[in-house]
Amino acid sequence: MKYLVSTILLWMSLSLHAQVGRIFTTDDMLCNSYVNEIFQDRDGFIWIATRNGLMRYDGYQFKTFKKGINDSGIESNYINCIDQDREGNLYIGGNTTVQRSKDGKFITYELYDRFGKPIHTYFTDILQLSNGKVIAASSGFGIMQLLDNDKAEIINHDKRLNYPLH
């Protein structure tokens, strides 16, 4: 009986197949080894923000989005953060601006300081609030609200605005 159980366990262990992990490197499809963020969108695509472009992985292959390549509209190859709103718009924050996907291309937000002067700034995070507003954390200019007209404005800290985080 002991030999029968051992034989069955050995046979089962040889017939079972576990998932095998895969390592991606710059030699194997990644455009850069410095990854700032990994994000899965609601369609299941894996987005990878790197210092040398944005990558989308569909489970089989990568597609790379870079400035001046694929006519994607990417403004910078240095991508820091990724998020998606409830409507399915994908947002990316880079070292100079923040962008939103629209019809397969990235639209750049016009950024203004509190005096209305155009600015460029480094973005570290993007988040949609429970009230539907999309905000982005910037370096040196604080939190900015991304408006529907592809403009972003600094949230005025003098006013007590209701920005719930949940």
mmCIF file with all atom_site columns, C-alpha atoms in Angstrom:
data_model
loop_
_atom_site.group_PDB
_atom_site.id
_atom_site.type_symbol
_atom_site.label_atom_id
_atom_site.label_alt_id
_atom_site.label_comp_id
_atom_site.label_asym_id
_atom_site.label_entity_id
_atom_site.label_seq_id
_atom_site.pdbx_PDB_ins_code
_atom_site.Cartn_x
_atom_site.Cartn_y
_atom_site.Cartn_z
_atom_site.occupancy
_atom_site.B_iso_or_equiv
_atom_site.pdbx_formal_charge
_atom_site.auth_seq_id
_atom_site.auth_comp_id
_atom_site.auth_asym_id
_atom_site.auth_atom_id
_atom_site.pdbx_PDB_model_num
ATOM 1   C CA . MET A 1 1   ? 0.000   0.000  0.000   1.00 0.00 ? 1   MET A CA 1
ATOM 2   C CA . LYS A 1 2   ? 2.846   2.378  0.869   1.00 0.00 ? 2   LYS A CA 1
ATOM 3   C CA . TYR A 1 3   ? 4.379   1.832  -2.583  1.00 0.00 ? 3   TYR A CA 1
ATOM 4   C CA . LEU A 1 4   ? 1.033   2.404  -4.309  1.00 0.00 ? 4   LEU A CA 1
ATOM 5   C CA . VAL A 1 5   ? 0.523   5.767  -2.545  1.00 0.00 ? 5   VAL A CA 1
ATOM 6   C CA . SER A 1 6   ? 4.110   6.799  -3.301  1.00 0.00 ? 6   SER A CA 1
ATOM 7   C CA . THR A 1 7   ? 3.664   5.865  -6.966  1.00 0.00 ? 7   THR A CA 1
ATOM 8   C CA . ILE A 1 8   ? 0.404   7.825  -7.233  1.00 0.00 ? 8   ILE A CA 1
ATOM 9   C CA . LEU A 1 9   ? 1.953   10.914 -5.588  1.00 0.00 ? 9   LEU A CA 1
ATOM 10  C CA . LEU A 1 10  ? 4.990   10.723 -7.874  1.00 0.00 ? 10  LEU A CA 1
ATOM 11  C CA . TRP A 1 11  ? 2.782   10.367 -10.952 1.00 0.00 ? 11  TRP A CA 1
ATOM 12  C CA . MET A 1 12  ? 0.620   13.350 -9.844  1.00 0.00 ? 12  MET A CA 1
ATOM 13  C CA . SER A 1 13  ? 3.643   15.556 -9.213  1.00 0.00 ? 13  SER A CA 1
ATOM 14  C CA . LEU A 1 14  ? 5.009   14.803 -12.682 1.00 0.00 ? 14  LEU A CA 1
ATOM 15  C CA . SER A 1 15  ? 1.693   15.498 -14.399 1.00 0.00 ? 15  SER A CA 1
ATOM 16  C CA . LEU A 1 16  ? 0.913   18.825 -12.677 1.00 0.00 ? 16  LEU A CA 1
ATOM 17  C CA . HIS A 1 17  ? 2.086   22.016 -14.348 1.00 0.00 ? 17  HIS A CA 1
ATOM 18  C CA . ALA A 1 18  ? 2.470   25.184 -12.352 1.00 0.00 ? 18  ALA A CA 1
ATOM 19  C CA . GLN A 1 19  ? 2.552   28.668 -13.762 1.00 0.00 ? 19  GLN A CA 1
ATOM 20  C CA . VAL A 1 20  ? 6.020   29.686 -14.694 1.00 0.00 ? 20  VAL A CA 1
ATOM 21  C CA . GLY A 1 21  ? 7.146   33.252 -14.107 1.00 0.00 ? 21  GLY A CA 1
ATOM 22  C CA . ARG A 1 22  ? 8.918   35.189 -16.798 1.00 0.00 ? 22  ARG A CA 1
ATOM 23  C CA . ILE A 1 23  ? 11.588  37.806 -16.303 1.00 0.00 ? 23  ILE A CA 1
ATOM 24  C CA . PHE A 1 24  ? 11.676  40.731 -18.707 1.00 0.00 ? 24  PHE A CA 1
ATOM 25  C CA . THR A 1 25  ? 14.898  42.672 -19.138 1.00 0.00 ? 25  THR A CA 1
ATOM 26  C CA . THR A 1 26  ? 16.210  45.317 -21.505 1.00 0.00 ? 26  THR A CA 1
ATOM 27  C CA . ASP A 1 27  ? 17.637  42.415 -23.537 1.00 0.00 ? 27  ASP A CA 1
ATOM 28  C CA . ASP A 1 28  ? 14.150  40.894 -23.656 1.00 0.00 ? 28  ASP A CA 1
ATOM 29  C CA . MET A 1 29  ? 11.640  43.591 -24.705 1.00 0.00 ? 29  MET A CA 1
ATOM 30  C CA . LEU A 1 30  ? 11.840  46.253 -21.944 1.00 0.00 ? 30  LEU A CA 1
ATOM 31  C CA . CYS A 1 31  ? 12.877  49.679 -23.206 1.00 0.00 ? 31  CYS A CA 1
ATOM 32  C CA . ASN A 1 32  ? 14.495  50.588 -19.868 1.00 0.00 ? 32  ASN A CA 1
ATOM 33  C CA . SER A 1 33  ? 15.331  48.745 -16.657 1.00 0.00 ? 33  SER A CA 1
ATOM 34  C CA . TYR A 1 34  ? 14.332  51.700 -14.461 1.00 0.00 ? 34  TYR A CA 1
ATOM 35  C CA . VAL A 1 35  ? 10.597  51.195 -13.906 1.00 0.00 ? 35  VAL A CA 1
ATOM 36  C CA . ASN A 1 36  ? 8.727   53.961 -12.071 1.00 0.00 ? 36  ASN A CA 1
ATOM 37  C CA . GLU A 1 37  ? 5.266   52.366 -11.960 1.00 0.00 ? 37  GLU A CA 1
ATOM 38  C CA . ILE A 1 38  ? 3.320   49.346 -13.186 1.00 0.00 ? 38  ILE A CA 1
ATOM 39  C CA . PHE A 1 39  ? -0.435  49.744 -13.718 1.00 0.00 ? 39  PHE A CA 1
ATOM 40  C CA . GLN A 1 40  ? -3.166  47.397 -14.956 1.00 0.00 ? 40  GLN A CA 1
ATOM 41  C CA . ASP A 1 41  ? -6.030  49.136 -16.744 1.00 0.00 ? 41  ASP A CA 1
ATOM 42  C CA . ARG A 1 42  ? -9.648  48.010 -16.759 1.00 0.00 ? 42  ARG A CA 1
ATOM 43  C CA . ASP A 1 43  ? -9.129  46.176 -20.078 1.00 0.00 ? 43  ASP A CA 1
ATOM 44  C CA . GLY A 1 44  ? -6.353  44.065 -18.549 1.00 0.00 ? 44  GLY A CA 1
ATOM 45  C CA . PHE A 1 45  ? -3.405  45.751 -20.259 1.00 0.00 ? 45  PHE A CA 1
ATOM 46  C CA . ILE A 1 46  ? -0.280  46.178 -18.135 1.00 0.00 ? 46  ILE A CA 1
ATOM 47  C CA . TRP A 1 47  ? 1.251   49.650 -18.478 1.00 0.00 ? 47  TRP A CA 1
ATOM 48  C CA . ILE A 1 48  ? 4.870   50.200 -17.483 1.00 0.00 ? 48  ILE A CA 1
ATOM 49  C CA . ALA A 1 49  ? 6.215   53.711 -16.849 1.00 0.00 ? 49  ALA A CA 1
ATOM 50  C CA . THR A 1 50  ? 9.964   53.917 -17.424 1.00 0.00 ? 50  THR A CA 1
ATOM 51  C CA . ARG A 1 51  ? 12.652  56.532 -17.864 1.00 0.00 ? 51  ARG A CA 1
ATOM 52  C CA . ASN A 1 52  ? 12.722  55.703 -21.554 1.00 0.00 ? 52  ASN A CA 1
ATOM 53  C CA . GLY A 1 53  ? 9.069   55.603 -22.573 1.00 0.00 ? 53  GLY A CA 1
ATOM 54  C CA . LEU A 1 54  ? 5.732   54.036 -21.763 1.00 0.00 ? 54  LEU A CA 1
ATOM 55  C CA . MET A 1 55  ? 5.108   50.379 -22.468 1.00 0.00 ? 55  MET A CA 1
ATOM 56  C CA . ARG A 1 56  ? 1.874   48.401 -22.817 1.00 0.00 ? 56  ARG A CA 1
ATOM 57  C CA . TYR A 1 57  ? 1.891   44.629 -22.340 1.00 0.00 ? 57  TYR A CA 1
ATOM 58  C CA . ASP A 1 58  ? -1.083  42.581 -23.555 1.00 0.00 ? 58  ASP A CA 1
ATOM 59  C CA . GLY A 1 59  ? 0.110   39.257 -22.146 1.00 0.00 ? 59  GLY A CA 1
ATOM 60  C CA . TYR A 1 60  ? 1.958   38.326 -25.334 1.00 0.00 ? 60  TYR A CA 1
ATOM 61  C CA . GLN A 1 61  ? 3.928   41.320 -26.512 1.00 0.00 ? 61  GLN A CA 1
ATOM 62  C CA . PHE A 1 62  ? 4.973   44.851 -25.620 1.00 0.00 ? 62  PHE A CA 1
ATOM 63  C CA . LYS A 1 63  ? 4.090   48.036 -27.453 1.00 0.00 ? 63  LYS A CA 1
ATOM 64  C CA . THR A 1 64  ? 6.353   50.989 -26.705 1.00 0.00 ? 64  THR A CA 1
ATOM 65  C CA . PHE A 1 65  ? 5.188   54.602 -26.743 1.00 0.00 ? 65  PHE A CA 1
ATOM 66  C CA . LYS A 1 66  ? 7.966   57.171 -27.055 1.00 0.00 ? 66  LYS A CA 1
ATOM 67  C CA . LYS A 1 67  ? 8.260   60.790 -27.990 1.00 0.00 ? 67  LYS A CA 1
ATOM 68  C CA . GLY A 1 68  ? 8.341   61.095 -31.781 1.00 0.00 ? 68  GLY A CA 1
ATOM 69  C CA . ILE A 1 69  ? 7.612   57.385 -32.361 1.00 0.00 ? 69  ILE A CA 1
ATOM 70  C CA . ASN A 1 70  ? 4.256   55.777 -33.298 1.00 0.00 ? 70  ASN A CA 1
ATOM 71  C CA . ASP A 1 71  ? 2.645   59.231 -33.512 1.00 0.00 ? 71  ASP A CA 1
ATOM 72  C CA . SER A 1 72  ? 1.394   58.657 -29.962 1.00 0.00 ? 72  SER A CA 1
ATOM 73  C CA . GLY A 1 73  ? 1.725   62.259 -28.819 1.00 0.00 ? 73  GLY A CA 1
ATOM 74  C CA . ILE A 1 74  ? 3.928   61.378 -25.843 1.00 0.00 ? 74  ILE A CA 1
ATOM 75  C CA . GLU A 1 75  ? 5.669   64.599 -24.744 1.00 0.00 ? 75  GLU A CA 1
ATOM 76  C CA . SER A 1 76  ? 8.472   63.004 -22.749 1.00 0.00 ? 76  SER A CA 1
ATOM 77  C CA . ASN A 1 77  ? 10.074  59.585 -22.510 1.00 0.00 ? 77  ASN A CA 1
ATOM 78  C CA . TYR A 1 78  ? 10.478  60.012 -18.749 1.00 0.00 ? 78  TYR A CA 1
ATOM 79  C CA . ILE A 1 79  ? 7.175   58.657 -17.403 1.00 0.00 ? 79  ILE A CA 1
ATOM 80  C CA . ASN A 1 80  ? 6.621   58.695 -13.621 1.00 0.00 ? 80  ASN A CA 1
ATOM 81  C CA . CYS A 1 81  ? 3.011   57.706 -12.972 1.00 0.00 ? 81  CYS A CA 1
ATOM 82  C CA . ILE A 1 82  ? -0.088  56.195 -14.565 1.00 0.00 ? 82  ILE A CA 1
ATOM 83  C CA . ASP A 1 83  ? -3.775  56.147 -13.608 1.00 0.00 ? 83  ASP A CA 1
ATOM 84  C CA . GLN A 1 84  ? -7.152  55.594 -15.242 1.00 0.00 ? 84  GLN A CA 1
ATOM 85  C CA . ASP A 1 85  ? -10.443 57.350 -14.535 1.00 0.00 ? 85  ASP A CA 1
ATOM 86  C CA . ARG A 1 86  ? -13.904 55.780 -14.406 1.00 0.00 ? 86  ARG A CA 1
ATOM 87  C CA . GLU A 1 87  ? -14.540 56.682 -18.053 1.00 0.00 ? 87  GLU A CA 1
ATOM 88  C CA . GLY A 1 88  ? -11.473 54.718 -19.161 1.00 0.00 ? 88  GLY A CA 1
ATOM 89  C CA . ASN A 1 89  ? -9.156  57.663 -19.895 1.00 0.00 ? 89  ASN A CA 1
ATOM 90  C CA . LEU A 1 90  ? -5.545  56.803 -19.165 1.00 0.00 ? 90  LEU A CA 1
ATOM 91  C CA . TYR A 1 91  ? -3.394  59.524 -17.567 1.00 0.00 ? 91  TYR A CA 1
ATOM 92  C CA . ILE A 1 92  ? 0.391   59.660 -17.503 1.00 0.00 ? 92  ILE A CA 1
ATOM 93  C CA . GLY A 1 93  ? 2.622   62.039 -15.590 1.00 0.00 ? 93  GLY A CA 1
ATOM 94  C CA . GLY A 1 94  ? 6.121   62.788 -16.775 1.00 0.00 ? 94  GLY A CA 1
ATOM 95  C CA . ASN A 1 95  ? 9.046   64.993 -15.932 1.00 0.00 ? 95  ASN A CA 1
ATOM 96  C CA . THR A 1 96  ? 7.555   68.072 -17.645 1.00 0.00 ? 96  THR A CA 1
ATOM 97  C CA . THR A 1 97  ? 3.808   67.597 -18.001 1.00 0.00 ? 97  THR A CA 1
ATOM 98  C CA . VAL A 1 98  ? 0.747   65.388 -17.561 1.00 0.00 ? 98  VAL A CA 1
ATOM 99  C CA . GLN A 1 99  ? -1.195  63.794 -20.435 1.00 0.00 ? 99  GLN A CA 1
ATOM 100 C CA . ARG A 1 100 ? -4.498  62.009 -21.079 1.00 0.00 ? 100 ARG A CA 1
ATOM 101 C CA . SER A 1 101 ? -5.226  59.386 -23.707 1.00 0.00 ? 101 SER A CA 1
ATOM 102 C CA . LYS A 1 102 ? -7.869  60.268 -26.257 1.00 0.00 ? 102 LYS A CA 1
ATOM 103 C CA . ASP A 1 103 ? -8.610  58.227 -29.389 1.00 0.00 ? 103 ASP A CA 1
ATOM 104 C CA . GLY A 1 104 ? -5.310  56.365 -29.130 1.00 0.00 ? 104 GLY A CA 1
ATOM 105 C CA . LYS A 1 105 ? -3.177  59.505 -28.731 1.00 0.00 ? 105 LYS A CA 1
ATOM 106 C CA . PHE A 1 106 ? -1.963  61.378 -25.698 1.00 0.00 ? 106 PHE A CA 1
ATOM 107 C CA . ILE A 1 107 ? -3.212  64.943 -25.238 1.00 0.00 ? 107 ILE A CA 1
ATOM 108 C CA . THR A 1 108 ? -1.000  67.291 -23.230 1.00 0.00 ? 108 THR A CA 1
ATOM 109 C CA . TYR A 1 109 ? -2.545  69.400 -20.494 1.00 0.00 ? 109 TYR A CA 1
ATOM 110 C CA . GLU A 1 110 ? -1.767  73.091 -20.491 1.00 0.00 ? 110 GLU A CA 1
ATOM 111 C CA . LEU A 1 111 ? -0.320  73.853 -17.046 1.00 0.00 ? 111 LEU A CA 1
ATOM 112 C CA . TYR A 1 112 ? -0.662  77.200 -15.332 1.00 0.00 ? 112 TYR A CA 1
ATOM 113 C CA . ASP A 1 113 ? 0.626   78.576 -12.043 1.00 0.00 ? 113 ASP A CA 1
ATOM 114 C CA . ARG A 1 114 ? -1.652  80.559 -9.730  1.00 0.00 ? 114 ARG A CA 1
ATOM 115 C CA . PHE A 1 115 ? -0.904  83.754 -11.689 1.00 0.00 ? 115 PHE A CA 1
ATOM 116 C CA . GLY A 1 116 ? -1.916  82.229 -15.040 1.00 0.00 ? 116 GLY A CA 1
ATOM 117 C CA . LYS A 1 117 ? 1.649   81.846 -16.281 1.00 0.00 ? 117 LYS A CA 1
ATOM 118 C CA . PRO A 1 118 ? 2.377   78.637 -18.283 1.00 0.00 ? 118 PRO A CA 1
ATOM 119 C CA . ILE A 1 119 ? 4.594   76.169 -16.430 1.00 0.00 ? 119 ILE A CA 1
ATOM 120 C CA . HIS A 1 120 ? 6.285   72.778 -16.823 1.00 0.00 ? 120 HIS A CA 1
ATOM 121 C CA . THR A 1 121 ? 6.664   70.558 -13.796 1.00 0.00 ? 121 THR A CA 1
ATOM 122 C CA . TYR A 1 122 ? 7.530   67.025 -12.670 1.00 0.00 ? 122 TYR A CA 1
ATOM 123 C CA . PHE A 1 123 ? 4.501   64.847 -11.803 1.00 0.00 ? 123 PHE A CA 1
ATOM 124 C CA . THR A 1 124 ? 4.681   62.146 -9.161  1.00 0.00 ? 124 THR A CA 1
ATOM 125 C CA . ASP A 1 125 ? 1.111   60.796 -8.875  1.00 0.00 ? 125 ASP A CA 1
ATOM 126 C CA . ILE A 1 126 ? -2.357  60.998 -10.430 1.00 0.00 ? 126 ILE A CA 1
ATOM 127 C CA . LEU A 1 127 ? -5.629  60.130 -8.677  1.00 0.00 ? 127 LEU A CA 1
ATOM 128 C CA . GLN A 1 128 ? -9.354  60.306 -9.380  1.00 0.00 ? 128 GLN A CA 1
ATOM 129 C CA . LEU A 1 129 ? -11.350 61.420 -6.356  1.00 0.00 ? 129 LEU A CA 1
ATOM 130 C CA . SER A 1 130 ? -14.726 60.023 -5.347  1.00 0.00 ? 130 SER A CA 1
ATOM 131 C CA . ASN A 1 131 ? -16.402 63.146 -6.731  1.00 0.00 ? 131 ASN A CA 1
ATOM 132 C CA . GLY A 1 132 ? -14.946 62.375 -10.190 1.00 0.00 ? 132 GLY A CA 1
ATOM 133 C CA . LYS A 1 133 ? -12.291 65.098 -10.232 1.00 0.00 ? 133 LYS A CA 1
ATOM 134 C CA . VAL A 1 134 ? -8.819  64.065 -11.343 1.00 0.00 ? 134 VAL A CA 1
ATOM 135 C CA . ILE A 1 135 ? -5.865  65.537 -9.491  1.00 0.00 ? 135 ILE A CA 1
ATOM 136 C CA . ALA A 1 136 ? -2.123  65.247 -10.011 1.00 0.00 ? 136 ALA A CA 1
ATOM 137 C CA . ALA A 1 137 ? 0.727   65.785 -7.563  1.00 0.00 ? 137 ALA A CA 1
ATOM 138 C CA . SER A 1 138 ? 3.487   67.957 -8.964  1.00 0.00 ? 138 SER A CA 1
ATOM 139 C CA . SER A 1 139 ? 6.925   68.919 -7.779  1.00 0.00 ? 139 SER A CA 1
ATOM 140 C CA . GLY A 1 140 ? 7.151   72.575 -6.793  1.00 0.00 ? 140 GLY A CA 1
ATOM 141 C CA . PHE A 1 141 ? 3.559   73.519 -7.630  1.00 0.00 ? 141 PHE A CA 1
ATOM 142 C CA . GLY A 1 142 ? 1.584   71.200 -5.341  1.00 0.00 ? 142 GLY A CA 1
ATOM 143 C CA . ILE A 1 143 ? -1.665  69.508 -6.296  1.00 0.00 ? 143 ILE A CA 1
ATOM 144 C CA . MET A 1 144 ? -3.213  70.366 -9.648  1.00 0.00 ? 144 MET A CA 1
ATOM 145 C CA . GLN A 1 145 ? -6.733  69.624 -10.840 1.00 0.00 ? 145 GLN A CA 1
ATOM 146 C CA . LEU A 1 146 ? -6.965  68.256 -14.388 1.00 0.00 ? 146 LEU A CA 1
ATOM 147 C CA . LEU A 1 147 ? -9.890  69.991 -16.078 1.00 0.00 ? 147 LEU A CA 1
ATOM 148 C CA . ASP A 1 148 ? -12.069 68.727 -18.939 1.00 0.00 ? 148 ASP A CA 1
ATOM 149 C CA . ASN A 1 149 ? -10.731 71.390 -21.330 1.00 0.00 ? 149 ASN A CA 1
ATOM 150 C CA . ASP A 1 150 ? -7.214  69.849 -21.210 1.00 0.00 ? 150 ASP A CA 1
ATOM 151 C CA . LYS A 1 151 ? -5.994  72.512 -18.812 1.00 0.00 ? 151 LYS A CA 1
ATOM 152 C CA . ALA A 1 152 ? -4.660  71.985 -15.323 1.00 0.00 ? 152 ALA A CA 1
ATOM 153 C CA . GLU A 1 153 ? -4.749  74.480 -12.515 1.00 0.00 ? 153 GLU A CA 1
ATOM 154 C CA . ILE A 1 154 ? -3.187  74.595 -9.105  1.00 0.00 ? 154 ILE A CA 1
ATOM 155 C CA . ILE A 1 155 ? -5.700  73.938 -6.350  1.00 0.00 ? 155 ILE A CA 1
ATOM 156 C CA . ASN A 1 156 ? -6.028  77.155 -4.365  1.00 0.00 ? 156 ASN A CA 1
ATOM 157 C CA . HIS A 1 157 ? -5.122  76.367 -0.766  1.00 0.00 ? 157 HIS A CA 1
ATOM 158 C CA . ASP A 1 158 ? -6.764  79.576 0.464   1.00 0.00 ? 158 ASP A CA 1
ATOM 159 C CA . LYS A 1 159 ? -10.222 78.199 -0.276  1.00 0.00 ? 159 LYS A CA 1
ATOM 160 C CA . ARG A 1 160 ? -11.670 75.269 1.684   1.00 0.00 ? 160 ARG A CA 1
ATOM 161 C CA . LEU A 1 161 ? -12.552 73.100 -1.295  1.00 0.00 ? 161 LEU A CA 1
ATOM 162 C CA . ASN A 1 162 ? -14.135 69.708 -0.733  1.00 0.00 ? 162 ASN A CA 1
ATOM 163 C CA . TYR A 1 163 ? -11.790 67.096 -2.221  1.00 0.00 ? 163 TYR A CA 1
ATOM 164 C CA . PRO A 1 164 ? -12.692 63.735 -0.612  1.00 0.00 ? 164 PRO A CA 1
ATOM 165 C CA . LEU A 1 165 ? -10.119 60.997 -1.117  1.00 0.00 ? 165 LEU A CA 1
ATOM 166 C CA . HIS A 1 166 ? -12.540 58.065 -1.169  1.00 0.00 ? 166 HIS A CA 1
#
